Every structure is written in C-alpha cells, then in structure tokens.
Short mmCIF file of C-alpha atoms and ligand atoms in Angstrom, two decimals:
data_model
loop_
_atom_site.label_atom_id
_atom_site.label_comp_id
_atom_site.label_asym_id
_atom_site.label_seq_id
_atom_site.Cartn_x
_atom_site.Cartn_y
_atom_site.Cartn_z
CA MET L 3 89.56 -40.60 48.41
CA GLU L 4 87.30 -40.73 51.42
CA HIS L 5 87.91 -43.30 54.10
CA PRO L 6 85.15 -45.92 54.15
CA ASP L 7 82.95 -45.99 57.26
CA TRP L 8 84.61 -47.45 60.33
CA LEU L 9 83.15 -50.77 61.45
CA TRP L 10 83.39 -49.84 65.13
CA ARG L 11 83.99 -46.78 67.34
CA THR L 12 87.27 -46.04 69.15
CA PRO L 13 85.96 -45.08 72.59
CA GLU L 14 87.85 -43.95 75.69
CA PRO L 15 87.61 -46.56 78.46
CA LYS L 16 84.97 -45.84 81.10
CA LYS L 17 85.78 -46.14 84.83
CA SER L 18 83.67 -49.23 85.24
CA TYR L 19 81.77 -51.94 83.34
CA ASP L 20 79.49 -54.84 84.21
CA VAL L 21 81.81 -57.17 82.33
CA VAL L 22 85.37 -56.67 81.14
CA ILE L 23 86.77 -59.13 78.60
CA VAL L 24 90.53 -59.31 78.19
CA GLY L 25 91.58 -59.99 74.60
CA ALA L 26 89.89 -58.88 71.37
CA GLY L 27 90.54 -62.04 69.39
CA GLY L 28 87.65 -63.95 67.89
CA HIS L 29 86.72 -65.45 71.25
CA GLY L 30 86.62 -62.15 73.16
CA LEU L 31 84.62 -60.44 70.41
CA ALA L 32 82.13 -63.29 70.03
CA THR L 33 81.68 -63.37 73.81
CA ALA L 34 80.92 -59.65 73.89
CA TYR L 35 78.46 -60.02 71.02
CA TYR L 36 76.51 -62.86 72.66
CA LEU L 37 76.55 -61.09 76.05
CA ALA L 38 74.62 -58.30 74.36
CA ARG L 39 72.51 -60.39 71.99
CA ASN L 40 71.55 -63.30 74.25
CA HIS L 41 71.69 -61.73 77.72
CA GLY L 42 71.06 -58.02 77.18
CA ILE L 43 74.33 -57.14 78.91
CA THR L 44 75.82 -54.24 76.97
CA ASN L 45 77.84 -52.34 79.57
CA VAL L 46 80.85 -54.35 78.42
CA ALA L 47 84.42 -53.57 77.38
CA VAL L 48 86.80 -55.72 75.40
CA LEU L 49 90.38 -54.70 76.18
CA GLU L 50 93.08 -55.48 73.63
CA LYS L 51 96.77 -54.80 74.15
CA GLY L 52 97.53 -54.72 70.42
CA TRP L 53 95.11 -54.21 67.57
CA LEU L 54 91.75 -55.89 67.22
CA ALA L 55 92.14 -59.56 66.20
CA GLY L 56 95.87 -59.25 65.60
CA GLY L 57 96.70 -62.36 67.66
CA ASN L 58 95.94 -65.96 66.75
CA MET L 59 92.71 -64.83 65.15
CA ALA L 60 94.77 -63.29 62.33
CA ARG L 61 97.24 -66.16 62.20
CA ASN L 62 95.24 -69.38 62.02
CA THR L 63 94.55 -71.60 59.01
CA THR L 64 90.76 -71.19 59.49
CA ILE L 65 89.78 -74.87 59.52
CA ILE L 66 86.27 -75.40 60.88
CA ARG L 67 84.99 -78.89 61.75
CA SER L 68 83.25 -80.76 64.54
CA ASN L 69 84.50 -84.34 64.10
CA TYR L 70 86.02 -84.77 67.58
CA LEU L 71 85.77 -88.05 69.49
CA TRP L 72 84.08 -87.51 72.84
CA ASP L 73 80.48 -86.51 73.57
CA GLU L 74 81.58 -83.39 75.47
CA SER L 75 83.56 -82.20 72.44
CA ALA L 76 80.81 -83.15 70.01
CA GLY L 77 78.52 -80.95 72.10
CA ILE L 78 80.56 -77.79 71.95
CA TYR L 79 82.13 -78.12 68.50
CA GLU L 80 78.89 -79.13 66.79
CA HIS L 81 77.05 -76.29 68.54
CA SER L 82 79.69 -74.02 67.05
CA LEU L 83 79.40 -75.50 63.56
CA LYS L 84 75.61 -75.06 63.66
CA LEU L 85 76.12 -71.41 64.63
CA TRP L 86 78.58 -70.96 61.74
CA GLU L 87 75.86 -72.24 59.40
CA GLY L 88 73.59 -69.30 60.28
CA LEU L 89 76.17 -66.72 61.27
CA ARG L 90 76.35 -64.73 58.06
CA GLU L 91 72.66 -63.86 58.32
CA ASP L 92 72.90 -63.23 62.06
CA LEU L 93 75.90 -60.89 61.77
CA GLU L 94 74.78 -59.46 58.42
CA TYR L 95 78.31 -59.70 57.11
CA ASP L 96 79.85 -62.05 54.57
CA PHE L 97 82.97 -63.75 55.86
CA LEU L 98 83.30 -66.34 53.06
CA PHE L 99 82.28 -69.40 55.07
CA SER L 100 82.75 -72.31 52.68
CA GLN L 101 81.60 -75.81 53.63
CA ARG L 102 84.00 -77.66 51.37
CA GLY L 103 84.53 -80.59 53.76
CA VAL L 104 87.55 -81.95 55.57
CA LEU L 105 89.49 -85.16 54.96
CA ASN L 106 91.52 -86.52 57.88
CA LEU L 107 93.97 -89.02 56.39
CA ALA L 108 95.10 -92.30 57.93
CA HIS L 109 98.60 -93.67 57.26
CA THR L 110 98.93 -96.44 59.84
CA SER L 111 96.67 -99.18 61.12
CA GLN L 112 96.38 -97.23 64.38
CA ASP L 113 95.20 -94.18 62.36
CA VAL L 114 92.63 -96.38 60.62
CA ARG L 115 91.30 -97.69 63.94
CA GLU L 116 91.19 -94.19 65.43
CA GLY L 117 89.52 -92.72 62.34
CA THR L 118 86.81 -95.35 61.96
CA ARG L 119 86.07 -95.20 65.68
CA ARG L 120 85.76 -91.43 65.46
CA VAL L 121 83.40 -91.60 62.47
CA HIS L 122 81.14 -93.98 64.40
CA ALA L 123 81.26 -91.75 67.48
CA ASN L 124 80.41 -88.70 65.35
CA ARG L 125 77.46 -90.41 63.73
CA LEU L 126 76.10 -91.51 67.10
CA ASN L 127 76.20 -87.83 68.05
CA GLY L 128 74.35 -86.80 64.89
CA ILE L 129 77.48 -85.34 63.29
CA ASP L 130 78.10 -86.03 59.61
CA GLY L 131 81.02 -88.32 58.88
CA GLU L 132 82.10 -91.13 56.61
CA TRP L 133 85.07 -93.43 56.27
CA LEU L 134 86.59 -93.23 52.77
CA THR L 135 88.93 -95.72 51.12
CA PRO L 136 91.89 -94.31 49.14
CA ASP L 137 89.91 -94.70 45.89
CA GLU L 138 86.91 -92.90 47.35
CA LEU L 139 88.95 -90.07 48.77
CA VAL L 140 90.62 -89.19 45.47
CA GLU L 141 87.15 -88.57 44.15
CA VAL L 142 86.82 -85.86 46.78
CA CYS L 143 90.37 -84.56 46.40
CA PRO L 144 92.01 -85.72 43.13
CA ILE L 145 95.45 -84.24 43.92
CA VAL L 146 96.16 -86.44 46.96
CA ASN L 147 98.89 -88.97 46.22
CA THR L 148 97.51 -92.42 47.09
CA SER L 149 100.43 -94.33 45.62
CA PRO L 150 101.60 -97.19 47.85
CA ASP L 151 105.21 -96.29 47.01
CA VAL L 152 105.64 -93.50 49.52
CA ARG L 153 107.02 -93.49 53.03
CA TYR L 154 103.54 -93.28 54.64
CA PRO L 155 100.93 -94.51 52.13
CA VAL L 156 97.38 -93.21 52.53
CA LEU L 157 95.23 -96.05 53.90
CA GLY L 158 91.96 -94.14 53.97
CA GLY L 159 90.48 -91.18 55.76
CA THR L 160 87.53 -89.66 57.55
CA TRP L 161 85.34 -87.21 55.65
CA GLN L 162 83.15 -84.53 57.20
CA PRO L 163 81.29 -82.77 54.36
CA ARG L 164 79.94 -79.89 56.51
CA ALA L 165 83.43 -78.82 57.61
CA GLY L 166 85.22 -75.99 55.85
CA ILE L 167 86.99 -72.65 56.09
CA ALA L 168 86.11 -68.96 56.53
CA LYS L 169 87.96 -65.66 56.20
CA HIS L 170 89.24 -65.13 59.73
CA ASP L 171 89.70 -61.34 59.66
CA TYR L 172 86.19 -60.82 58.34
CA VAL L 173 84.78 -63.05 61.07
CA ALA L 174 86.44 -60.87 63.72
CA TRP L 175 85.27 -57.66 62.06
CA ALA L 176 81.73 -59.01 61.75
CA PHE L 177 81.53 -59.76 65.48
CA ALA L 178 83.24 -56.47 66.38
CA ARG L 179 80.84 -54.43 64.24
CA LYS L 180 77.75 -55.99 65.79
CA ALA L 181 79.08 -55.84 69.36
CA ASP L 182 79.89 -52.16 68.83
CA ARG L 183 76.36 -51.51 67.57
CA TYR L 184 75.03 -52.93 70.83
CA GLY L 185 77.20 -50.39 72.69
CA VAL L 186 80.11 -52.63 73.67
CA ASP L 187 83.37 -50.65 73.98
CA LEU L 188 86.20 -52.20 71.96
CA ILE L 189 89.38 -50.67 73.33
CA GLN L 190 92.61 -51.30 71.46
CA GLY L 191 96.10 -50.46 72.71
CA CYS L 192 94.94 -51.27 76.24
CA GLU L 193 97.12 -53.85 78.00
CA VAL L 194 95.92 -55.48 81.20
CA THR L 195 98.90 -55.62 83.56
CA GLY L 196 97.23 -56.92 86.71
CA PHE L 197 94.02 -57.15 88.71
CA ILE L 198 92.34 -55.06 91.38
CA THR L 199 91.27 -57.38 94.18
CA ASP L 200 89.22 -57.31 97.33
CA GLY L 201 90.03 -60.42 99.33
CA ASN L 202 89.63 -63.43 97.05
CA ARG L 203 87.61 -61.43 94.53
CA VAL L 204 88.59 -59.43 91.48
CA THR L 205 86.89 -56.05 91.14
CA GLY L 206 88.77 -54.67 88.16
CA VAL L 207 91.88 -54.62 86.05
CA GLU L 208 95.01 -52.49 86.01
CA THR L 209 95.89 -51.33 82.52
CA ASN L 210 98.36 -49.06 80.76
CA ARG L 211 95.40 -46.67 80.46
CA GLY L 212 94.54 -46.70 84.15
CA PRO L 213 92.37 -48.90 86.38
CA ILE L 214 89.03 -50.17 85.04
CA HIS L 215 86.47 -51.65 87.42
CA ALA L 216 84.34 -54.63 86.51
CA GLY L 217 81.60 -56.77 87.99
CA ARG L 218 82.95 -59.83 86.26
CA ILE L 219 86.12 -60.40 84.25
CA GLY L 220 86.53 -62.92 81.44
CA LEU L 221 89.95 -63.81 80.10
CA ALA L 222 90.11 -64.57 76.37
CA ALA L 223 93.83 -63.98 76.02
CA ALA L 224 94.81 -67.30 74.33
CA GLY L 225 98.59 -67.91 74.66
CA HIS L 226 98.98 -65.16 77.28
CA THR L 227 96.43 -66.44 79.80
CA SER L 228 99.03 -67.81 82.24
CA VAL L 229 100.86 -64.50 82.22
CA LEU L 230 97.67 -62.79 83.43
CA THR L 231 96.63 -65.36 86.07
CA SER L 232 100.18 -65.60 87.43
CA THR L 233 99.81 -61.99 88.67
CA LEU L 234 97.21 -63.46 91.08
CA GLY L 235 99.35 -66.46 91.92
CA VAL L 236 96.95 -68.75 90.01
CA ARG L 237 98.63 -71.54 88.05
CA LEU L 238 96.84 -73.17 85.11
CA PRO L 239 97.60 -76.44 83.31
CA LEU L 240 98.74 -74.53 80.21
CA GLN L 241 101.98 -74.39 78.27
CA SER L 242 102.48 -71.74 75.58
CA HIS L 243 104.12 -72.77 72.32
CA PRO L 244 104.77 -71.17 68.92
CA LEU L 245 102.62 -72.52 66.09
CA GLN L 246 103.38 -71.63 62.49
CA ALA L 247 101.55 -71.44 59.20
CA LEU L 248 102.52 -70.44 55.69
CA VAL L 249 101.05 -69.52 52.32
CA SER L 250 102.03 -69.95 48.68
CA GLU L 251 101.52 -67.37 45.96
CA LEU L 252 98.07 -67.14 44.34
CA LEU L 253 97.36 -70.20 42.21
CA GLU L 254 94.55 -71.44 40.00
CA PRO L 255 92.05 -73.55 41.96
CA VAL L 256 93.62 -77.01 42.42
CA HIS L 257 92.56 -78.06 45.89
CA PRO L 258 88.80 -78.36 46.41
CA THR L 259 88.61 -79.30 50.09
CA VAL L 260 90.60 -79.32 53.36
CA VAL L 261 93.09 -82.14 53.97
CA MET L 262 94.64 -82.92 57.33
CA SER L 263 97.07 -85.65 58.27
CA ASN L 264 98.01 -86.34 61.86
CA HIS L 265 100.70 -88.77 61.03
CA VAL L 266 102.80 -86.73 58.61
CA HIS L 267 101.49 -83.50 60.11
CA VAL L 268 100.08 -81.51 57.23
CA TYR L 269 96.90 -79.50 57.00
CA VAL L 270 96.15 -77.59 53.86
CA SER L 271 93.38 -75.82 52.04
CA GLN L 272 93.26 -73.27 49.23
CA ALA L 273 91.98 -69.85 50.20
CA HIS L 274 89.38 -68.04 48.12
CA LYS L 275 91.99 -65.77 46.58
CA GLY L 276 94.07 -68.79 45.55
CA GLU L 277 96.93 -69.17 47.99
CA LEU L 278 97.61 -72.59 49.46
CA VAL L 279 97.32 -72.22 53.23
CA MET L 280 99.31 -74.76 55.21
CA GLY L 281 99.86 -75.22 58.88
CA ALA L 282 102.94 -76.63 60.54
CA GLY L 283 103.40 -78.15 63.99
CA ILE L 284 104.16 -76.44 67.28
CA ASP L 285 107.74 -75.94 68.37
CA SER L 286 108.45 -78.40 71.18
CA TYR L 287 109.52 -75.82 73.75
CA ASN L 288 107.61 -73.14 75.67
CA SER L 289 107.88 -69.76 74.02
CA TYR L 290 106.25 -66.36 73.73
CA GLY L 291 108.59 -65.33 70.90
CA GLN L 292 105.79 -65.39 68.29
CA ARG L 293 108.12 -66.98 65.76
CA GLY L 294 108.82 -70.63 65.11
CA SER L 295 111.77 -72.59 63.79
CA VAL L 296 112.62 -73.20 60.15
CA HIS L 297 113.14 -76.94 60.67
CA VAL L 298 109.48 -77.27 61.65
CA ILE L 299 108.47 -75.72 58.33
CA GLU L 300 110.94 -77.92 56.41
CA GLN L 301 109.49 -81.06 57.92
CA GLN L 302 105.99 -79.89 57.11
CA MET L 303 106.87 -79.05 53.49
CA ALA L 304 108.55 -82.43 52.95
CA ALA L 305 105.37 -84.18 54.09
CA ALA L 306 103.16 -81.86 52.01
CA LEU L 307 105.16 -82.58 48.86
CA GLU L 308 104.90 -86.32 49.28
CA LEU L 309 101.13 -86.06 49.78
CA PHE L 310 100.63 -83.48 47.02
CA PRO L 311 103.39 -83.82 44.39
CA ILE L 312 101.75 -81.01 42.40
CA PHE L 313 102.76 -78.53 45.14
CA ALA L 314 106.39 -78.85 44.03
CA HIS L 315 105.65 -76.03 41.58
CA ALA L 316 104.41 -73.64 44.25
CA HIS L 317 106.51 -70.96 45.92
CA LEU L 318 106.34 -70.26 49.60
CA ILE L 319 105.57 -66.58 50.05
CA ARG L 320 105.18 -65.98 53.74
CA THR L 321 105.41 -67.78 57.10
CA TRP L 322 104.36 -66.55 60.52
CA GLY L 323 103.75 -67.79 64.03
CA GLY L 324 101.25 -67.40 66.83
CA ILE L 325 101.45 -68.39 70.51
CA VAL L 326 99.04 -71.14 71.47
CA ASP L 327 98.10 -72.35 74.97
CA VAL L 328 98.16 -76.13 75.12
CA THR L 329 96.44 -78.25 77.82
CA PRO L 330 97.37 -81.80 78.88
CA ASP L 331 94.21 -83.31 77.30
CA ALA L 332 94.05 -81.13 74.15
CA SER L 333 90.69 -79.71 75.27
CA PRO L 334 89.92 -76.15 76.37
CA ILE L 335 89.22 -74.79 79.85
CA ILE L 336 86.08 -72.62 80.05
CA GLY L 337 84.65 -71.59 83.38
CA ARG L 338 85.32 -70.41 86.89
CA THR L 339 88.73 -69.94 88.51
CA PRO L 340 89.67 -70.15 92.20
CA VAL L 341 89.26 -66.35 92.25
CA GLU L 342 85.71 -65.03 92.56
CA ASN L 343 84.37 -63.10 89.53
CA LEU L 344 87.31 -64.17 87.38
CA PHE L 345 86.49 -66.55 84.52
CA VAL L 346 88.73 -68.12 81.93
CA ASN L 347 88.33 -69.26 78.36
CA CYS L 348 91.69 -70.73 77.40
CA GLY L 349 93.57 -73.85 76.41
CA TRP L 350 92.18 -73.92 72.86
CA GLY L 351 95.75 -74.51 71.78
CA THR L 352 96.02 -75.17 68.09
CA GLY L 353 92.31 -75.44 67.30
CA GLY L 354 90.08 -72.70 68.68
CA PHE L 355 89.15 -70.75 65.55
CA LYS L 356 86.40 -73.26 64.66
CA ALA L 357 84.92 -72.73 68.10
CA THR L 358 84.67 -68.93 67.83
CA PRO L 359 80.86 -68.60 67.75
CA GLY L 360 80.28 -71.63 69.99
CA VAL L 361 82.63 -70.50 72.69
CA GLY L 362 81.37 -66.93 72.50
CA TRP L 363 77.90 -68.33 73.17
CA VAL L 364 78.82 -70.45 76.20
CA PHE L 365 81.37 -68.04 77.70
CA ALA L 366 78.82 -65.22 77.49
CA HIS L 367 76.37 -67.48 79.33
CA THR L 368 79.03 -68.28 81.96
CA LEU L 369 79.80 -64.58 82.49
CA ALA L 370 76.12 -63.60 82.56
CA HIS L 371 75.09 -66.25 85.11
CA GLY L 372 78.33 -66.81 86.99
CA GLU L 373 78.01 -70.49 86.10
CA PRO L 374 78.76 -72.59 83.05
CA HIS L 375 76.35 -73.34 80.23
CA GLU L 376 75.47 -77.06 79.85
CA LEU L 377 77.94 -77.32 76.97
CA ASN L 378 80.99 -76.00 78.82
CA ARG L 379 80.19 -77.62 82.17
CA PRO L 380 82.58 -80.54 81.44
CA PHE L 381 85.41 -78.18 80.41
CA THR L 382 86.29 -77.02 83.91
CA LEU L 383 89.61 -76.49 85.56
CA GLU L 384 88.51 -79.05 88.19
CA ARG L 385 88.68 -81.88 85.67
CA PHE L 386 92.45 -82.00 86.21
CA THR L 387 91.78 -82.80 89.87
CA THR L 388 88.82 -85.15 89.43
CA GLY L 389 90.48 -86.93 86.51
CA ALA L 390 87.48 -86.41 84.19
CA LEU L 391 89.77 -85.46 81.31
CA ILE L 392 88.48 -85.01 77.75
CA ASP L 393 91.31 -86.58 75.81
CA GLU L 394 91.12 -85.33 72.24
CA HIS L 395 94.68 -86.11 71.20
CA GLY L 396 93.36 -88.38 68.45
CA ALA L 397 91.14 -85.73 66.89
CA ALA L 398 93.51 -82.86 67.63
CA ALA L 399 96.93 -84.46 67.17
CA VAL L 400 97.56 -82.33 64.12
CA ALA L 401 97.63 -78.65 64.92
CA HIS L 402 94.76 -76.95 63.10
CA MET T 13 116.40 -73.63 65.15
CA LEU T 14 118.01 -73.27 68.55
CA LEU T 15 121.66 -74.03 69.20
CA ILE T 16 121.69 -75.87 72.49
CA SER T 17 124.71 -76.45 74.63
CA CYS T 18 124.88 -80.02 75.94
CA PRO T 19 127.04 -80.03 79.08
CA TRP T 20 128.87 -83.11 77.75
CA CYS T 21 128.95 -82.63 73.96
CA GLY T 22 128.95 -78.86 73.56
CA GLU T 23 126.80 -76.84 71.17
CA ARG T 24 124.52 -78.88 68.92
CA GLU T 25 121.42 -78.25 66.81
CA GLU T 26 118.02 -78.39 68.46
CA THR T 27 116.89 -81.35 66.31
CA GLU T 28 119.32 -83.58 68.28
CA PHE T 29 117.38 -82.87 71.48
CA HIS T 30 114.00 -83.50 73.01
CA TYR T 31 112.30 -81.06 75.32
CA GLY T 32 111.48 -82.13 78.88
CA GLY T 33 109.51 -79.12 80.17
CA GLN T 34 109.89 -77.48 83.57
CA ALA T 35 112.90 -78.51 85.65
CA PHE T 36 112.98 -79.44 89.34
CA VAL T 37 109.51 -81.00 89.50
CA ALA T 38 110.40 -83.67 92.03
CA TYR T 39 108.40 -86.86 92.50
CA PRO T 40 106.39 -86.45 95.72
CA ALA T 41 108.42 -87.58 98.72
CA ASP T 42 105.39 -89.12 100.42
CA PRO T 43 102.99 -90.01 97.57
CA GLU T 44 100.41 -91.71 99.77
CA SER T 45 99.75 -88.55 101.74
CA LEU T 46 98.95 -86.38 98.68
CA SER T 47 95.46 -84.96 98.23
CA ASP T 48 93.80 -85.01 94.78
CA GLU T 49 94.61 -81.30 94.43
CA GLU T 50 98.28 -81.97 95.14
CA TRP T 51 98.36 -84.84 92.64
CA ALA T 52 96.76 -82.59 90.03
CA GLN T 53 99.45 -79.97 90.64
CA TYR T 54 102.20 -82.56 90.35
CA VAL T 55 100.86 -84.27 87.23
CA PHE T 56 99.27 -81.48 85.19
CA PHE T 57 100.18 -77.98 86.41
CA ARG T 58 103.42 -76.33 85.33
CA ASP T 59 104.76 -72.80 85.40
CA ASN T 60 104.44 -71.01 82.06
CA PRO T 61 106.39 -67.78 82.49
CA LYS T 62 107.10 -65.11 79.91
CA GLY T 63 110.79 -64.69 80.71
CA ASP T 64 113.37 -66.96 82.33
CA PHE T 65 112.34 -70.61 82.63
CA ALA T 66 114.29 -73.44 84.26
CA GLU T 67 113.75 -76.43 81.98
CA ARG T 68 115.00 -79.87 81.00
CA TRP T 69 116.36 -81.17 77.71
CA VAL T 70 117.66 -84.59 76.70
CA HIS T 71 120.37 -84.97 74.08
CA SER T 72 118.53 -87.89 72.45
CA ALA T 73 120.54 -88.07 69.23
CA GLY T 74 123.85 -87.54 71.05
CA CYS T 75 124.96 -88.68 74.47
CA ARG T 76 121.32 -89.34 75.54
CA ARG T 77 121.79 -87.56 78.85
CA TRP T 78 119.35 -85.21 80.54
CA PHE T 79 120.33 -81.77 81.81
CA ASN T 80 118.78 -78.60 83.23
CA THR T 81 119.16 -75.14 81.79
CA VAL T 82 117.57 -71.70 82.01
CA ARG T 83 116.15 -70.19 78.81
CA ASN T 84 114.32 -66.95 78.23
CA THR T 85 110.94 -67.80 76.67
CA VAL T 86 110.78 -64.52 74.74
CA THR T 87 114.30 -64.20 73.31
CA SER T 88 115.22 -67.93 73.42
CA GLU T 89 118.58 -67.01 74.95
CA PHE T 90 120.09 -69.61 77.27
CA GLN T 91 121.76 -68.53 80.47
CA SER T 92 125.24 -69.98 80.54
C1 FAD Z 507 99.36 -70.90 62.91
C2 FAD Z 507 98.05 -71.21 63.56
C3 FAD Z 507 97.12 -72.00 62.88
C4 FAD Z 507 95.88 -72.29 63.46
N1 FAD Z 507 94.96 -72.98 62.72
C5 FAD Z 507 93.72 -73.20 63.23
C6 FAD Z 507 92.71 -73.82 62.42
O1 FAD Z 507 92.93 -74.16 61.25
N2 FAD Z 507 91.49 -74.05 62.98
C7 FAD Z 507 91.21 -73.71 64.26
O2 FAD Z 507 90.11 -73.98 64.72
N3 FAD Z 507 92.13 -73.07 65.05
C8 FAD Z 507 93.37 -72.80 64.56
N4 FAD Z 507 94.31 -72.15 65.32
C9 FAD Z 507 94.01 -71.83 66.72
C10 FAD Z 507 93.20 -70.54 66.85
O3 FAD Z 507 93.83 -69.51 66.13
C11 FAD Z 507 93.09 -70.15 68.34
O4 FAD Z 507 92.67 -71.24 69.12
C12 FAD Z 507 92.09 -69.02 68.53
O5 FAD Z 507 92.34 -67.98 67.63
C13 FAD Z 507 92.18 -68.50 69.97
O6 FAD Z 507 91.17 -67.57 70.29
P1 FAD Z 507 91.25 -66.00 69.93
O7 FAD Z 507 90.93 -65.87 68.48
O8 FAD Z 507 90.39 -65.25 70.82
O9 FAD Z 507 92.79 -65.71 70.22
P2 FAD Z 507 93.65 -64.42 69.87
O10 FAD Z 507 93.27 -63.85 68.56
O11 FAD Z 507 95.07 -64.77 70.08
O12 FAD Z 507 93.15 -63.41 70.98
C14 FAD Z 507 93.77 -63.18 72.23
C15 FAD Z 507 93.99 -61.69 72.34
O13 FAD Z 507 94.32 -61.36 73.68
C16 FAD Z 507 95.20 -60.27 73.63
N5 FAD Z 507 95.88 -60.15 74.92
C17 FAD Z 507 96.75 -61.03 75.48
N6 FAD Z 507 97.19 -60.58 76.66
C18 FAD Z 507 96.58 -59.39 76.87
C19 FAD Z 507 96.62 -58.42 77.94
N7 FAD Z 507 97.41 -58.60 79.01
N8 FAD Z 507 95.86 -57.30 77.82
C20 FAD Z 507 95.07 -57.10 76.74
N9 FAD Z 507 95.00 -57.98 75.70
C21 FAD Z 507 95.74 -59.10 75.77
C22 FAD Z 507 96.12 -60.61 72.47
O14 FAD Z 507 96.80 -59.48 71.98
C23 FAD Z 507 95.14 -61.21 71.47
O15 FAD Z 507 94.67 -60.28 70.54
C24 FAD Z 507 95.57 -71.83 64.77
C25 FAD Z 507 96.51 -71.05 65.45
C26 FAD Z 507 97.72 -70.72 64.85
C27 FAD Z 507 98.70 -69.85 65.60
ZN1 ZN Z 508 125.24 -84.61 74.72
#
C-alpha cells in the first residue's frame, strides 16, 4: 500500500529565521500559522524536541469554552471560541469541532454564588450562558445523578451552549499543514538547549542540531518553559505539575454534552468514537515525570461514579499524564520578557487547548510587532509586580 | 503515590501529607524596604527546576509537623 501524502515537509533547519518558535504543540503551530496568514511573516521555524504535537496537545481532554469570570479572560477566550467557529473553513480541514455545550456543576452554596455571578459576568460580555436548576440540567444531560442522597448533591449549574470539544490531534495537523504550505519549517527532533545572546538580547537558540539564529524568539513550550528561561537566569511565576486523563472503552452514545465539577473534580465528555474521556486533578507536587499518581485517578473515579452511576459498567482502558505550567492566578502569561527579543506564551496550566487559535492569533501579533495585541496586553509578566492579577480560580478550579 | 519519609514518623503514604513548595523562602528581614519587584519575587516567583528541588512537606494526617527534603522532579526520588 502506498503511504498517503504527508501533511507537512521534514526540512533541514536553516542557519537563520526571522522568528523561531520553541515547541510544536497547538500553540506553537497556531502562532506560526497566524504569523504567515495575518502578518506575512513566513521565514519562520517551529522547533520541537519530540514529535509534532506529542506534548499536552496530544494529552488534553479537549474541552473548549469561554465562560471565564473576568473581562480580560472573556476577551481572549471568547476571541478563541469565535475563531474555533470558523476554523474548519479557514484551515480546510475537519477536526470534529462539536458545540455540544458545557455544564459546570455547583455542589455548595459557594459554588452556586460563584456560578450565578459568572453567568451574569459572561452575559454582560456578550458570552452565552445560563443558570440551570437540577431539573433543568437533567434535560440537557439525563445521566447526571441529581439525587439529594449523595455526599455532594447537585444544586444547579452553569450552561454554555456554544462550548464543546474537538479532535486535538487533527487540530494540530490542520495548523501544521497550513503553516507548512506558507513555507514555515516544522522541525521535529530538535531540542533547544540554550540561547545565543548579545548583551541583554537573544539572537538565536542552541539546539541538538546546531545553532539557529533568529530575529525574535517565541517560547510555546508549556510545562518546560521555566527550564528554558532558567538557562538565561530568568525566573517565571510558574510551577510544573503532572496532570492526568483517562479513557474508557468505546461505548454507545450515552453522554450528550460536557460536564465539569469543580467541587468533586470531574470533567467528562464522550468522544466521537465513543470513549468516555475524563480528566483528573494535578498532582500536588512539582514534577516533570510525565506520569501522575494512582490515588489521584481513584479519587476522580469515585466522584465520577457518584455523579454518573451508569459509568459503573465502564472499563478504564488507558491513563496518561502531561506536564502543565501553573501560575499563581490561574491565567496565562503572554508577552515580553526581561530579555530583548524573547517572548513567552506560557502558564496555560490545565486549560490552554481551548485557547489554541486565540493565543496563536495574539502571540503572532506580539512576535510580529514586538508588542502585545490588545487582547493579551493584560496577561503580562509585570502583573505579578503591579498586582493586576487576573484571578480565574473560580472558573479554572477544575483542571480542564 | 509517593512514599515519603517523615523525620519523626518514618515512611508514610503521600496522602498523609500536604505539599509546601520550595523550601528556604524566608520572610523578608526588612519588609518595609522591599521594592515592588522584590515583593513580587517573594510572593509569586519560585524556582521550578527539572532535577533536584529543595521543598517542604507537612505531615498533616500524622504528626502535623513541617520538614524540608530534596526530591528529584523527574524521578521523584528523595535524597536521604
Ligand atoms: C491531561 C490534560 C488534560 C487537559 N485538558 C484540557 C481541556 O480539556 N481543555 C483545555 O483547554 N486544556 C486542557 N489541557 C491543557 C492543554 O493541553 C495545554 O494548556 C495546552 O496544550 C498547552 O499548549 P500546547 O498545546 O502548545 O502545549 P504542548 O503540546 O505541550 O506543546 C509544548 C511543546 O514544546 C516542546 N518543547 C518543550 N521544551 C522544548 C525544547 N527545549 N526544545 C524544543 N521543544 C520543546 C514539547 O515537546 C511540546 O511538544 C489539558 C492538559 C492535560 C495534560
Ligand atoms: Zn510525621
């Protein structure tokens, strides 16, 4: 049998590029695509130490939503969701984007206050959202257990109908294919080990395949960002933790939407093929081990079974972990660093998949102009000094 | 699950402990003289190495005492 056409070339790295992006996850690939599409900058390389989109991009539970609390977050996440809504046509590739909605459950009076406040905030920002009572939410998702006789009864939930899921690998391939067509070099098996500097300025990267010069460098290395910046003596407010997910065997369709619960820490949807996709929490300690602990999965399964008694029949097939970079305010850092020509996109922690097109758009703008786009201007590193934090712990308390 | 050695109780399961992050982050000796940048470093910035990390744990479900240890963040091995 003949091999199908490759979606991108496998080029040798050139000596120099206008922009080098470190990390070929969804964020790095989307950034390269929008650099070419929106700014006409095509002399670009994306360097990936492993294989294309083999990091968190391949490991996440693919939940897409924009129902965060603060205006700054509404700006960037809703921009991203709007891009998702037209992305299939733009990339000319079907990645199974399904707007099946997301329910965020409330189990305590504090959850109810947080949820209703967030729905109001969303609506003021033009983002779809509704508060549902337990009776209303079983109409959306009949398999949720709303019995009062459980440890944490469901008291209601927020509902964002435009939220959903997509097939993560296809999303990465779709961006990679288009970026490649524009002439962007996607270079796998190329690990950045340090930077070439001239005073307080980066002028290139050291890699296992030799030095590569660059006008500007953008880091999109997720959980490994601190490892890179530490070679320049730059500390970031990031801590890297393992985050796990798991899938069941293929089942008949039983679960029509996405359900998340901060309080008991479950988030679950059913993939197109039929497996139940569930996410667990982060391990408490810093780690780059790319594997999490069994007790975290046990806790997650206990909560899932109480919420969805029907899942007791399912078998767990596979678990895995990724390394996520968590910030103190559960919001990302996108912008300049203290080093000239070095830019970061990091700190997406447990929830950056949904932002893939949106962040690609604004990070490309930042790299093209040397300054942030309106939408990522609030997400600077300086906010930890000025105190202008964007505290999204309410909307992001469950890893997703 | 990690097996963690409490200096007072010996080896116990990780679920008996809580994590305290980087060790030896001392409260500023002269807080009034700190600049905003220095406060930011103290409050929000921590090392995040891939390798050995000096960190704190508290044996919350045991003797409830804090202690420092060094753990490798790739292999999870503790230095004894
Ligand atoms: C289990 C799990 C579930 C999740 N669920 C969701 C969810 O439901 N919804 C959601 O929105 N988000 C979710 N996330 C978070 C989301 O996956 C991440 O925020 C997002 O993928 C990060 O951006 P990325 O895709 O570019 O990262 P990655 O795919 O991790 O890309 C970073 C790349 O950089 C490369 N790299 C690192 N260091 C170097 C170096 N020195 N040289 C060269 N390359 C390097 C890595 O190999 C990697 O490929 C989840 C994450 C996990 C782990
Ligand atoms: Zn003890």
